Structure formats: structure tokens, C-alpha cells
PDB file of C-alpha atoms in Angstrom:
ATOM      1  CA  MET A   1      44.497 -55.559-130.346  1.00 91.00           C
ATOM      2  CA  LYS A   2      47.664 -53.789-133.337  1.00 95.00           C
ATOM      3  CA  TYR A   3      49.474 -55.249-135.310  1.00 97.00           C
ATOM      4  CA  ILE A   4      53.118 -56.186-135.511  1.00 97.00           C
ATOM      5  CA  HIS A   5      56.494 -56.322-137.278  1.00 97.00           C
ATOM      6  CA  THR A   6      59.665 -58.141-136.579  1.00 94.00           C
ATOM      7  CA  PHE A   7      62.408 -57.657-138.621  1.00 93.00           C
ATOM      8  CA  TRP A   8      66.132 -58.454-138.065  1.00 90.00           C
ATOM      9  CA  SER A   9      69.077 -57.016-139.808  1.00 89.00           C
ATOM     10  CA  LYS A  10      71.632 -59.905-139.471  1.00 89.00           C
ATOM     11  CA  PRO A  11      70.174 -62.784-141.852  1.00 87.00           C
ATOM     12  CA  LEU A  12      69.874 -60.231-145.000  1.00 84.00           C
ATOM     13  CA  VAL A  13      73.847 -58.564-144.339  1.00 84.00           C
ATOM     14  CA  GLU A  14      74.999 -62.045-143.747  1.00 83.00           C
ATOM     15  CA  LYS A  15      73.040 -62.994-147.031  1.00 76.00           C
ATOM     16  CA  LYS A  16      71.294 -65.811-145.529  1.00 74.00           C
ATOM     17  CA  PHE A  17      69.239 -65.517-148.248  1.00 76.00           C
ATOM     18  CA  ALA A  18      69.930 -64.148-151.437  1.00 76.00           C
ATOM     19  CA  ASP A  19      72.232 -61.058-152.516  1.00 81.00           C
ATOM     20  CA  TYR A  20      72.346 -57.601-149.929  1.00 83.00           C
ATOM     21  CA  ASN A  21      70.311 -55.805-152.749  1.00 86.00           C
ATOM     22  CA  SER A  22      67.846 -58.357-153.729  1.00 86.00           C
ATOM     23  CA  SER A  23      66.513 -59.476-150.680  1.00 86.00           C
ATOM     24  CA  LEU A  24      66.662 -55.766-149.236  1.00 89.00           C
ATOM     25  CA  THR A  25      64.213 -54.428-152.128  1.00 91.00           C
ATOM     26  CA  ILE A  26      61.781 -57.254-151.553  1.00 90.00           C
ATOM     27  CA  ILE A  27      62.114 -56.982-147.491  1.00 91.00           C
ATOM     28  CA  LEU A  28      61.328 -53.194-148.091  1.00 94.00           C
ATOM     29  CA  THR A  29      58.602 -53.852-150.896  1.00 95.00           C
ATOM     30  CA  ASP A  30      56.838 -56.569-148.855  1.00 95.00           C
ATOM     31  CA  TYR A  31      57.071 -54.581-145.675  1.00 96.00           C
ATOM     32  CA  ALA A  32      56.130 -51.245-146.658  1.00 97.00           C
ATOM     33  CA  TYR A  33      53.481 -52.320-148.532  1.00 96.00           C
ATOM     34  CA  SER A  34      52.000 -54.455-145.194  1.00 96.00           C
ATOM     35  CA  ALA A  35      51.813 -51.476-143.296  1.00 96.00           C
ATOM     36  CA  ASN A  36      49.956 -50.075-145.572  1.00 96.00           C
ATOM     37  CA  CYS A  37      47.091 -52.361-145.495  1.00 95.00           C
ATOM     38  CA  ILE A  38      47.176 -52.390-142.122  1.00 96.00           C
ATOM     39  CA  HIS A  39      46.873 -48.681-141.781  1.00 97.00           C
ATOM     40  CA  LYS A  40      44.641 -48.699-144.340  1.00 97.00           C
ATOM     41  CA  LEU A  41      42.121 -51.188-142.720  1.00 96.00           C
ATOM     42  CA  GLY A  42      42.314 -47.921-140.031  1.00 97.00           C
ATOM     43  CA  GLU A  43      44.830 -50.817-137.079  1.00 97.00           C
ATOM     44  CA  THR A  44      48.089 -49.859-135.770  1.00 97.00           C
ATOM     45  CA  ILE A  45      51.283 -51.415-136.682  1.00 97.00           C
ATOM     46  CA  GLU A  46      54.447 -51.540-134.408  1.00 97.00           C
ATOM     47  CA  LEU A  47      58.097 -52.659-135.663  1.00 97.00           C
ATOM     48  CA  TYR A  48      60.274 -54.771-133.328  1.00 96.00           C
ATOM     49  CA  ALA A  49      63.461 -54.526-135.378  1.00 96.00           C
ATOM     50  CA  ASP A  50      67.417 -54.631-133.788  1.00 94.00           C
ATOM     51  CA  GLU A  51      68.917 -51.106-134.238  1.00 96.00           C
ATOM     52  CA  TYR A  52      70.309 -51.292-138.705  1.00 95.00           C
ATOM     53  CA  GLY A  53      66.714 -53.072-139.368  1.00 95.00           C
ATOM     54  CA  ALA A  54      64.889 -49.950-137.918  1.00 97.00           C
ATOM     55  CA  GLU A  55      66.839 -47.608-140.120  1.00 97.00           C
ATOM     56  CA  LEU A  56      66.591 -49.428-143.225  1.00 96.00           C
ATOM     57  CA  LEU A  57      62.644 -49.567-142.554  1.00 97.00           C
ATOM     58  CA  SER A  58      62.284 -45.812-141.283  1.00 97.00           C
ATOM     59  CA  PHE A  59      60.340 -44.217-144.135  1.00 97.00           C
ATOM     60  CA  ILE A  60      57.132 -47.254-143.494  1.00 97.00           C
ATOM     61  CA  PRO A  61      55.409 -44.483-140.615  1.00 97.00           C
ATOM     62  CA  TYR A  62      54.972 -47.093-137.893  1.00 98.00           C
ATOM     63  CA  ASP A  63      53.007 -46.911-134.799  1.00 98.00           C
ATOM     64  CA  LYS A  64      55.692 -47.717-132.464  1.00 98.00           C
ATOM     65  CA  VAL A  65      58.804 -48.434-133.405  1.00 98.00           C
ATOM     66  CA  HIS A  66      60.767 -50.579-130.750  1.00 97.00           C
ATOM     67  CA  ILE A  67      64.640 -51.537-130.808  1.00 96.00           C
ATOM     68  CA  VAL A  68      65.813 -55.459-129.769  1.00 92.00           C
ATOM     69  CA  ASN A  69      69.426 -55.611-128.735  1.00 91.00           C
ATOM     70  CA  GLY A  70      71.698 -57.723-127.597  1.00 85.00           C
ATOM     71  CA  LEU A  71      71.307 -60.462-131.120  1.00 77.00           C
ATOM     72  CA  GLU A  72      74.304 -59.538-132.832  1.00 79.00           C
ATOM     73  CA  ASN A  73      76.088 -63.022-131.153  1.00 78.00           C
ATOM     74  CA  GLU A  74      72.795 -64.940-131.788  1.00 77.00           C
ATOM     75  CA  SER A  75      73.416 -67.217-134.861  1.00 72.00           C
ATOM     76  CA  LYS A  76      71.856 -65.865-138.402  1.00 69.00           C
ATOM     77  CA  HIS A  77      70.489 -69.615-139.243  1.00 75.00           C
ATOM     78  CA  PHE A  78      67.409 -68.507-136.466  1.00 78.00           C
ATOM     79  CA  ALA A  79      66.299 -66.065-138.542  1.00 79.00           C
ATOM     80  CA  ALA A  80      62.662 -65.948-136.797  1.00 83.00           C
ATOM     81  CA  GLN A  81      64.355 -65.281-133.255  1.00 84.00           C
ATOM     82  CA  ILE A  82      63.798 -61.636-132.855  1.00 88.00           C
ATOM     83  CA  LYS A  83      60.225 -62.967-132.583  1.00 91.00           C
ATOM     84  CA  PHE A  84      60.449 -63.995-129.467  1.00 89.00           C
ATOM     85  CA  HIS A  85      61.844 -61.181-128.024  1.00 90.00           C
ATOM     86  CA  ALA A  86      58.648 -59.117-129.084  1.00 93.00           C
ATOM     87  CA  LEU A  87      56.042 -62.447-128.778  1.00 93.00           C
ATOM     88  CA  LYS A  88      57.382 -61.964-124.655  1.00 93.00           C
ATOM     89  CA  GLU A  89      55.669 -57.681-125.284  1.00 92.00           C
ATOM     90  CA  CYS A  90      52.617 -58.758-126.229  1.00 92.00           C
ATOM     91  CA  GLU A  91      49.319 -58.066-125.136  1.00 92.00           C
ATOM     92  CA  LEU A  92      46.629 -60.756-125.541  1.00 93.00           C
ATOM     93  CA  GLY A  93      44.345 -60.015-129.170  1.00 94.00           C
ATOM     94  CA  ASP A  94      48.220 -58.427-130.092  1.00 96.00           C
ATOM     95  CA  ILE A  95      49.113 -60.393-134.257  1.00 95.00           C
ATOM     96  CA  LEU A  96      51.576 -60.194-135.303  1.00 94.00           C
ATOM     97  CA  ILE A  97      52.512 -60.958-138.631  1.00 93.00           C
ATOM     98  CA  ASP A  98      55.035 -61.145-141.185  1.00 87.00           C
ATOM     99  CA  GLY A  99      56.970 -58.697-143.581  1.00 83.00           C
ATOM    100  CA  ASP A 100      55.218 -60.497-146.701  1.00 74.00           C
ATOM    101  CA  LEU A 101      51.674 -60.066-145.936  1.00 65.00           C
TER     102      LEU A 101
END
């Protein structure tokens, strides 16, 4: 079993939820805290992200990072769609969690 974070940067970059700097501060804090909590429990956590998203979160010590390609032309309004890409590769028992856990 492993925990999984997903992050697609297009909604952030195109300011779907709020301005870039405010959103980035929240994302970096929440994802780092969430991953830290998982590691404190002795569990592993992996990240599925586009290249820019993986770069933004690169300071977080994920056990493995998966780069998801091909989302450039997708609508920013379906921000959770990267989760479907991660779920295709998950094993039974893996747990996909949001970064704000």
C-alpha cells in the first residue's frame, strides 16, 4: 500500500482558483505538510504530476515521482483529471489523497 498525491499545474498557472502567488503558497504548504504526515506514519507517498508541477513540488521528499504528459490541451476547469491518470497505475490498496490532507 502506498499513498498518492496528484498535482496538475495548469489550473494554478491559469489562475483558476485565485492569484498565482496566493495559490502557490497554500499548495506548497499543504502538500509538504501532508507528505510529512504520511512519512511520520512510516508510510510511502508518491506524486503524479506534470513536469512543471513536479518541479514546484520537488523540495518535498516523495518516495517516487511520476510525470504525466499530454494534459497541455485539456481544460483547466477539470482540475482533478490528473487523478484518473494516477488511478490507472495504482494497485488495489493504494490510497489517493488530496494535497490538503
